[in-house]
Coordinates of C-alpha atoms and ligand atoms in Angstrom, one line a residue:
M1 CA -92.1 -71.7 -115.3
N2 CA -90.3 -68.2 -116.1
Q3 CA -89.3 -70.1 -119.1
K4 CA -87.7 -67.1 -121.1
K5 CA -84.8 -66.8 -123.6
T6 CA -82.3 -64.4 -122.5
V7 CA -81.3 -61.5 -125.3
M8 CA -78.3 -60.1 -124.7
S9 CA -76.1 -56.7 -126.9
G10 CA -74.3 -53.8 -126.3
V11 CA -73.8 -50.7 -127.8
R12 CA -71.1 -48.3 -128.3
P13 CA -71.2 -44.9 -126.5
T14 CA -69.9 -43.4 -129.3
G15 CA -71.7 -39.7 -130.0
L16 CA -75.0 -39.0 -130.1
P17 CA -77.2 -42.1 -131.5
H18 CA -79.2 -41.3 -134.6
L19 CA -81.6 -42.9 -137.1
G20 CA -79.3 -45.7 -138.3
N21 CA -78.9 -47.0 -135.1
W22 CA -83.1 -46.9 -134.2
A23 CA -83.6 -48.9 -137.4
G24 CA -80.7 -51.4 -137.0
A25 CA -80.9 -52.3 -132.9
F26 CA -83.0 -50.1 -130.7
K27 CA -86.3 -50.9 -132.9
N28 CA -85.6 -54.7 -132.4
W29 CA -84.0 -54.4 -129.1
V30 CA -87.7 -52.9 -127.9
E31 CA -90.1 -55.9 -129.4
L32 CA -87.7 -57.6 -127.7
Q33 CA -88.4 -57.3 -124.6
K34 CA -91.9 -58.9 -125.3
D35 CA -90.9 -62.6 -125.3
Y36 CA -87.2 -62.4 -124.0
R37 CA -85.5 -61.7 -120.6
C38 CA -83.9 -58.8 -121.7
Y39 CA -79.7 -57.9 -121.2
Y40 CA -78.7 -54.7 -122.8
S41 CA -75.8 -52.8 -121.8
I42 CA -73.9 -49.7 -123.2
V43 CA -70.6 -50.8 -123.2
D44 CA -67.9 -48.5 -122.7
W45 CA -64.5 -50.7 -122.2
H46 CA -65.1 -51.5 -125.6
A47 CA -64.9 -48.0 -126.6
L48 CA -62.1 -47.2 -125.4
T49 CA -60.5 -50.2 -127.3
S50 CA -60.7 -47.8 -130.4
E51 CA -60.9 -44.3 -128.4
Y52 CA -58.2 -44.6 -125.6
Q53 CA -56.3 -42.0 -126.7
N54 CA -60.3 -39.5 -126.5
T55 CA -61.6 -40.5 -123.4
K56 CA -63.1 -36.9 -123.1
N57 CA -66.6 -37.7 -123.9
I58 CA -67.7 -41.3 -122.8
K59 CA -69.2 -39.6 -119.6
Q60 CA -71.5 -37.9 -121.8
D61 CA -71.9 -40.0 -124.2
I62 CA -73.0 -42.7 -121.8
G63 CA -75.2 -40.1 -120.9
S64 CA -76.9 -39.7 -124.3
V65 CA -76.9 -43.3 -125.0
L66 CA -78.8 -44.0 -122.1
L67 CA -80.9 -41.2 -122.4
D68 CA -82.4 -42.1 -125.8
M69 CA -82.6 -46.4 -125.5
L70 CA -85.2 -44.7 -122.9
A71 CA -86.1 -42.5 -124.8
V72 CA -87.1 -45.0 -127.4
G73 CA -88.5 -47.6 -125.4
I74 CA -86.6 -49.5 -123.4
D75 CA -87.6 -50.1 -120.2
P76 CA -85.5 -50.7 -117.6
E77 CA -88.5 -51.7 -115.8
K78 CA -89.0 -55.3 -118.4
S79 CA -85.2 -55.2 -119.1
T80 CA -81.9 -54.9 -117.2
V81 CA -80.1 -51.9 -118.8
F82 CA -76.0 -51.1 -117.1
L83 CA -72.7 -50.2 -117.7
Q84 CA -70.8 -52.8 -119.1
S85 CA -67.7 -51.5 -116.7
E86 CA -69.5 -51.1 -113.5
I87 CA -69.4 -54.9 -113.9
K88 CA -65.7 -56.4 -113.0
E89 CA -66.8 -59.5 -113.2
I90 CA -66.6 -59.0 -116.8
A91 CA -62.8 -57.7 -116.6
E92 CA -61.9 -60.9 -114.1
L93 CA -63.5 -63.7 -116.9
F94 CA -62.2 -61.8 -119.4
L95 CA -58.9 -62.3 -118.3
L96 CA -59.6 -65.8 -117.7
F97 CA -60.7 -66.5 -121.1
G98 CA -57.5 -65.1 -122.7
M99 CA -56.0 -67.9 -120.8
F100 CA -57.3 -70.2 -123.1
T101 CA -57.7 -68.2 -125.9
P102 CA -55.6 -68.7 -129.1
L103 CA -54.1 -65.7 -130.6
G104 CA -54.4 -67.0 -134.1
W105 CA -58.9 -66.9 -133.8
L106 CA -58.6 -63.3 -132.8
E107 CA -55.9 -62.4 -135.6
R108 CA -58.7 -63.8 -137.8
V109 CA -60.8 -61.6 -137.2
P110 CA -62.0 -59.0 -140.0
T111 CA -62.9 -56.6 -138.5
F112 CA -59.4 -56.8 -137.1
K113 CA -57.1 -56.0 -139.8
E114 CA -59.9 -53.7 -141.9
Q115 CA -60.7 -51.6 -138.9
Q116 CA -56.1 -51.3 -138.6
K117 CA -56.0 -50.0 -141.7
E118 CA -59.0 -47.7 -141.5
L119 CA -58.7 -45.8 -138.9
K120 CA -54.3 -45.9 -139.1
D121 CA -54.6 -42.3 -137.5
K122 CA -55.5 -44.2 -134.5
D123 CA -52.6 -46.2 -133.0
I124 CA -54.6 -49.7 -132.2
N125 CA -52.5 -52.6 -132.3
T126 CA -53.2 -53.0 -128.7
I127 CA -54.1 -56.0 -126.6
G128 CA -57.4 -54.5 -126.3
F129 CA -58.0 -54.2 -129.6
L130 CA -57.2 -56.9 -130.6
G131 CA -59.1 -58.6 -127.7
Y132 CA -62.2 -56.5 -129.2
P133 CA -64.2 -59.6 -129.8
L134 CA -63.7 -61.6 -126.8
L135 CA -64.4 -59.5 -124.6
Q136 CA -67.7 -58.9 -126.4
T137 CA -68.4 -63.1 -126.3
I138 CA -67.1 -62.4 -122.0
D139 CA -70.2 -59.9 -122.7
I140 CA -73.1 -62.4 -123.7
I141 CA -71.9 -65.5 -122.2
I142 CA -71.6 -63.7 -118.1
V143 CA -75.2 -63.5 -118.2
K144 CA -75.7 -67.0 -120.4
A145 CA -76.9 -65.1 -122.8
N146 CA -78.6 -67.5 -126.1
V147 CA -80.2 -64.9 -128.6
V148 CA -77.2 -61.7 -129.7
P149 CA -79.3 -59.4 -132.2
V150 CA -76.6 -57.9 -134.2
G151 CA -76.0 -56.1 -138.4
E152 CA -74.5 -58.1 -140.9
D153 CA -71.4 -57.4 -139.8
Q154 CA -71.3 -59.0 -136.2
V155 CA -71.4 -62.6 -137.8
Y156 CA -68.2 -63.4 -137.6
H157 CA -68.6 -61.9 -133.4
L158 CA -71.0 -65.0 -132.7
E159 CA -69.5 -67.4 -134.6
L160 CA -66.3 -66.7 -133.0
A161 CA -68.0 -66.8 -129.7
R162 CA -69.5 -69.6 -130.1
E163 CA -65.7 -71.4 -131.1
I164 CA -64.5 -70.2 -128.0
V165 CA -67.7 -71.2 -125.9
R166 CA -67.0 -74.5 -127.5
R167 CA -62.9 -74.2 -126.3
F168 CA -64.2 -73.9 -122.9
N169 CA -67.0 -76.6 -122.4
N170 CA -64.6 -79.5 -123.9
L171 CA -62.1 -78.3 -121.7
Y172 CA -63.6 -77.8 -118.0
G173 CA -67.2 -78.5 -118.6
Q174 CA -70.1 -78.4 -120.6
Y175 CA -71.2 -75.1 -118.7
F176 CA -71.9 -71.6 -121.1
P177 CA -74.2 -72.3 -123.3
E178 CA -73.2 -71.4 -127.5
P179 CA -74.7 -67.8 -128.2
I180 CA -77.2 -67.7 -131.9
E181 CA -77.4 -64.1 -133.1
L182 CA -80.3 -62.7 -134.2
L183 CA -79.8 -60.8 -137.3
T184 CA -81.6 -57.4 -137.5
P185 CA -83.1 -56.6 -140.5
I186 CA -81.9 -53.6 -141.7
P187 CA -83.7 -51.9 -144.4
K188 CA -80.8 -49.5 -146.7
L189 CA -81.9 -46.1 -144.3
P190 CA -78.4 -43.2 -145.8
G191 CA -77.7 -40.6 -144.0
L192 CA -78.8 -36.6 -145.8
D193 CA -76.6 -37.0 -148.2
G194 CA -76.9 -41.0 -149.6
R195 CA -73.8 -41.9 -147.8
K196 CA -73.5 -44.8 -144.8
M197 CA -75.9 -42.1 -142.2
S198 CA -73.3 -41.1 -140.1
K199 CA -71.5 -38.6 -136.9
S200 CA -68.5 -38.1 -138.7
Y201 CA -70.4 -37.9 -141.8
D202 CA -72.6 -34.8 -140.4
N203 CA -75.7 -36.2 -142.2
A204 CA -77.3 -38.0 -139.4
I205 CA -80.8 -37.0 -137.5
Y206 CA -80.9 -37.3 -134.3
L207 CA -83.5 -39.3 -132.2
S208 CA -83.1 -35.8 -130.3
D209 CA -83.6 -34.0 -133.2
S210 CA -86.6 -31.7 -132.8
A211 CA -89.3 -31.5 -135.7
E212 CA -87.5 -28.1 -136.4
A213 CA -84.0 -29.9 -136.7
V214 CA -85.5 -32.6 -139.0
E215 CA -87.7 -30.0 -140.7
K216 CA -84.4 -28.0 -141.3
K217 CA -82.6 -31.5 -142.4
I218 CA -85.1 -32.6 -144.8
R219 CA -85.5 -29.4 -147.0
P220 CA -82.1 -29.1 -148.6
M221 CA -81.7 -32.4 -149.4
V222 CA -80.7 -33.5 -152.7
T223 CA -82.9 -35.3 -154.9
D224 CA -83.0 -37.0 -157.9
T225 CA -80.0 -35.6 -159.5
R226 CA -83.0 -35.3 -163.0
R227 CA -85.8 -33.7 -161.4
K228 CA -84.2 -29.8 -162.1
R229 CA -86.8 -28.3 -162.8
R230 CA -90.7 -28.7 -161.5
T231 CA -91.5 -30.4 -164.5
D232 CA -89.0 -33.1 -164.9
P233 CA -89.8 -36.3 -164.2
G234 CA -87.7 -38.5 -161.2
V235 CA -86.8 -41.9 -160.5
P236 CA -87.2 -42.6 -156.9
D237 CA -84.8 -45.1 -157.2
D238 CA -81.8 -42.6 -157.4
C239 CA -83.5 -40.2 -154.7
P240 CA -82.5 -39.9 -151.1
V241 CA -85.2 -38.9 -150.0
F242 CA -86.9 -41.7 -151.5
D243 CA -85.3 -44.7 -149.5
F244 CA -86.1 -42.6 -146.4
H245 CA -89.8 -43.3 -147.4
K246 CA -88.8 -46.9 -147.7
S247 CA -88.8 -47.0 -143.5
F248 CA -91.1 -44.4 -142.7
S249 CA -93.7 -43.5 -144.9
S250 CA -96.5 -45.8 -145.3
E251 CA -97.4 -48.5 -149.1
E252 CA -100.0 -45.9 -150.0
E253 CA -98.2 -43.2 -149.1
K254 CA -95.1 -44.6 -151.5
K255 CA -97.4 -46.1 -154.0
E256 CA -98.4 -41.7 -154.5
I257 CA -94.6 -40.7 -154.4
V258 CA -93.7 -42.9 -157.0
A259 CA -96.6 -42.2 -159.1
G260 CA -95.9 -38.2 -158.5
C261 CA -92.5 -38.5 -159.8
T262 CA -92.2 -40.7 -162.5
S263 CA -95.3 -38.2 -163.9
A264 CA -93.9 -35.0 -162.3
S265 CA -97.5 -34.4 -160.7
I266 CA -95.7 -34.0 -157.7
G267 CA -92.9 -31.8 -156.2
C268 CA -89.4 -32.0 -154.3
I269 CA -90.9 -30.0 -151.6
D270 CA -94.0 -32.0 -151.6
C271 CA -92.8 -34.6 -151.6
K272 CA -90.1 -33.8 -148.4
K273 CA -93.1 -32.7 -146.8
I274 CA -95.0 -36.2 -146.5
L275 CA -91.9 -37.8 -145.2
I276 CA -91.0 -35.3 -142.4
K277 CA -94.3 -35.3 -141.3
N278 CA -93.6 -39.6 -141.0
M279 CA -90.7 -39.4 -139.9
N280 CA -92.0 -36.6 -137.1
N281 CA -94.1 -38.7 -136.4
V282 CA -91.9 -41.5 -135.4
L283 CA -89.4 -39.4 -132.9
D284 CA -93.2 -38.0 -130.9
P285 CA -93.1 -40.4 -128.8
F286 CA -90.2 -40.6 -127.8
R287 CA -89.8 -36.6 -127.7
E288 CA -92.4 -37.5 -125.5
R289 CA -90.9 -40.2 -123.9
R290 CA -87.6 -38.5 -123.1
K291 CA -89.5 -35.4 -121.2
K292 CA -89.2 -38.7 -117.9
Y293 CA -85.8 -38.9 -117.8
E294 CA -84.0 -36.0 -118.5
N295 CA -83.7 -34.9 -115.4
M296 CA -82.9 -38.7 -113.6
N297 CA -79.4 -38.7 -112.9
A298 CA -78.0 -41.1 -115.3
A299 CA -76.3 -43.6 -111.7
D300 CA -79.8 -43.8 -110.5
I301 CA -81.6 -45.2 -113.5
L302 CA -78.5 -47.7 -114.2
E303 CA -78.8 -48.7 -110.4
P304 CA -81.1 -52.0 -110.3
G305 CA -79.9 -53.1 -114.0
T306 CA -76.5 -53.4 -112.2
R307 CA -77.5 -54.8 -109.4
K308 CA -79.4 -57.3 -111.2
V309 CA -76.8 -58.5 -113.3
K310 CA -73.9 -58.0 -110.9
A311 CA -75.8 -61.3 -109.0
V312 CA -75.5 -63.2 -112.1
A313 CA -72.0 -62.6 -112.9
K314 CA -70.9 -63.0 -109.2
Q315 CA -73.1 -66.9 -109.6
T316 CA -70.6 -67.1 -113.0
L317 CA -67.7 -66.5 -112.2
E318 CA -68.5 -69.4 -108.4
E319 CA -69.0 -71.6 -111.1
V320 CA -66.7 -71.0 -114.1
R321 CA -63.6 -70.7 -111.0
E322 CA -64.9 -74.0 -109.6
L323 CA -64.5 -75.8 -113.0
M324 CA -61.4 -74.4 -113.8
K325 CA -60.6 -75.2 -109.9
I326 CA -59.1 -71.9 -109.2
Ligands
LIG401 N1 -69.8 -55.4 -130.9 C1 -71.0 -54.4 -130.9 C2 -71.1 -53.3 -132.1 O1 -70.2 -53.0 -132.3 C3 -71.3 -54.4 -129.6 C4 -71.4 -54.9 -128.8 C5 -70.6 -54.9 -127.1 C6 -72.0 -56.1 -128.3 N2 -70.8 -56.1 -126.7 C7 -71.5 -56.7 -127.0 C8 -73.2 -56.3 -129.4 C9 -72.6 -57.3 -127.0 C10 -74.0 -57.8 -128.7 C11 -73.9 -58.2 -127.7 O2 -71.8 -52.5 -132.5
SF4_402 FE1 -87.0 -37.2 -154.7 FE2 -89.7 -37.1 -153.5 FE3 -88.1 -35.6 -155.7 FE4 -88.9 -38.2 -156.5 S1 -90.4 -36.3 -155.7 S2 -86.9 -36.9 -156.6 S3 -88.8 -39.2 -154.7 S4 -87.9 -35.7 -153.1

């Protein structure tokens, strides 16, 4: 009997994926493939909600996100990988749900006001941006997902999704399952300069970086400022290099580094060399797998997944129309 639970998650195609995206999402997505029926969506409509004025890179970004998803081990034979905008049923279900989703519920989503303040160079006082969490809800429920792997920042969106589902179920009959979040424990993975890893800070290590590029980025990293000279001891917890070690190095190596750094018996160059080696050990299999897909057409890779989701989405819409009597 095939009683696997359904997992659904999405990624916005807004630039080259980096190690932060892997540690915070993809790594977990790969693991979930073993035990769940997984749907992974490249949510290009969601990218539009804030980037509608700047759409020239979106096709290219879809391609690089897809390639990196496959490179890290999301297997299109095991998981259903697809492009959101190919599934027009999502738009129809979004419209139907717009009829009974109270404006107030969307207006009080914390990210709505925060983002408007933060992204003040963009006019995101739009229906599309307000509707972001509803669109996310539709992504999840159109495949009747039970479990949604997301980061801490998405918890409110999942609470809202459950409220919206309950509203539908009360109005038209118990139909959709209430999705629950599966929080990804995110190790602190800062960027090269100690701030959050982000392409806009230009401090990221990309999943598609070559071994040489990784070395070039790690070597000049600023370390604990106490270590002005080789003989000055340092404090690993005040060093962004050590934050990387926490995610990439073994317990034994970390112990040696703590001992060596605090007693000034290892230098920062040696410490960085260990990191470069370990980071490349993680990235090497990605590089190998990427070769297999590199020359393939994104549309061809996405075709089987798109076909599968479309069938599921069509079925959902038929049943919803019947329940809503339209
Ligand atoms: N809002 C999510 C993010 O910013 C992306 C997303 C869109 C998503 N639809 C989804 C995540 C459905 C999980 C499920 O990361
Ligand atoms: Fe950072 Fe390593 Fe240098 Fe210590 S030895 S300051 S942990 S780079």
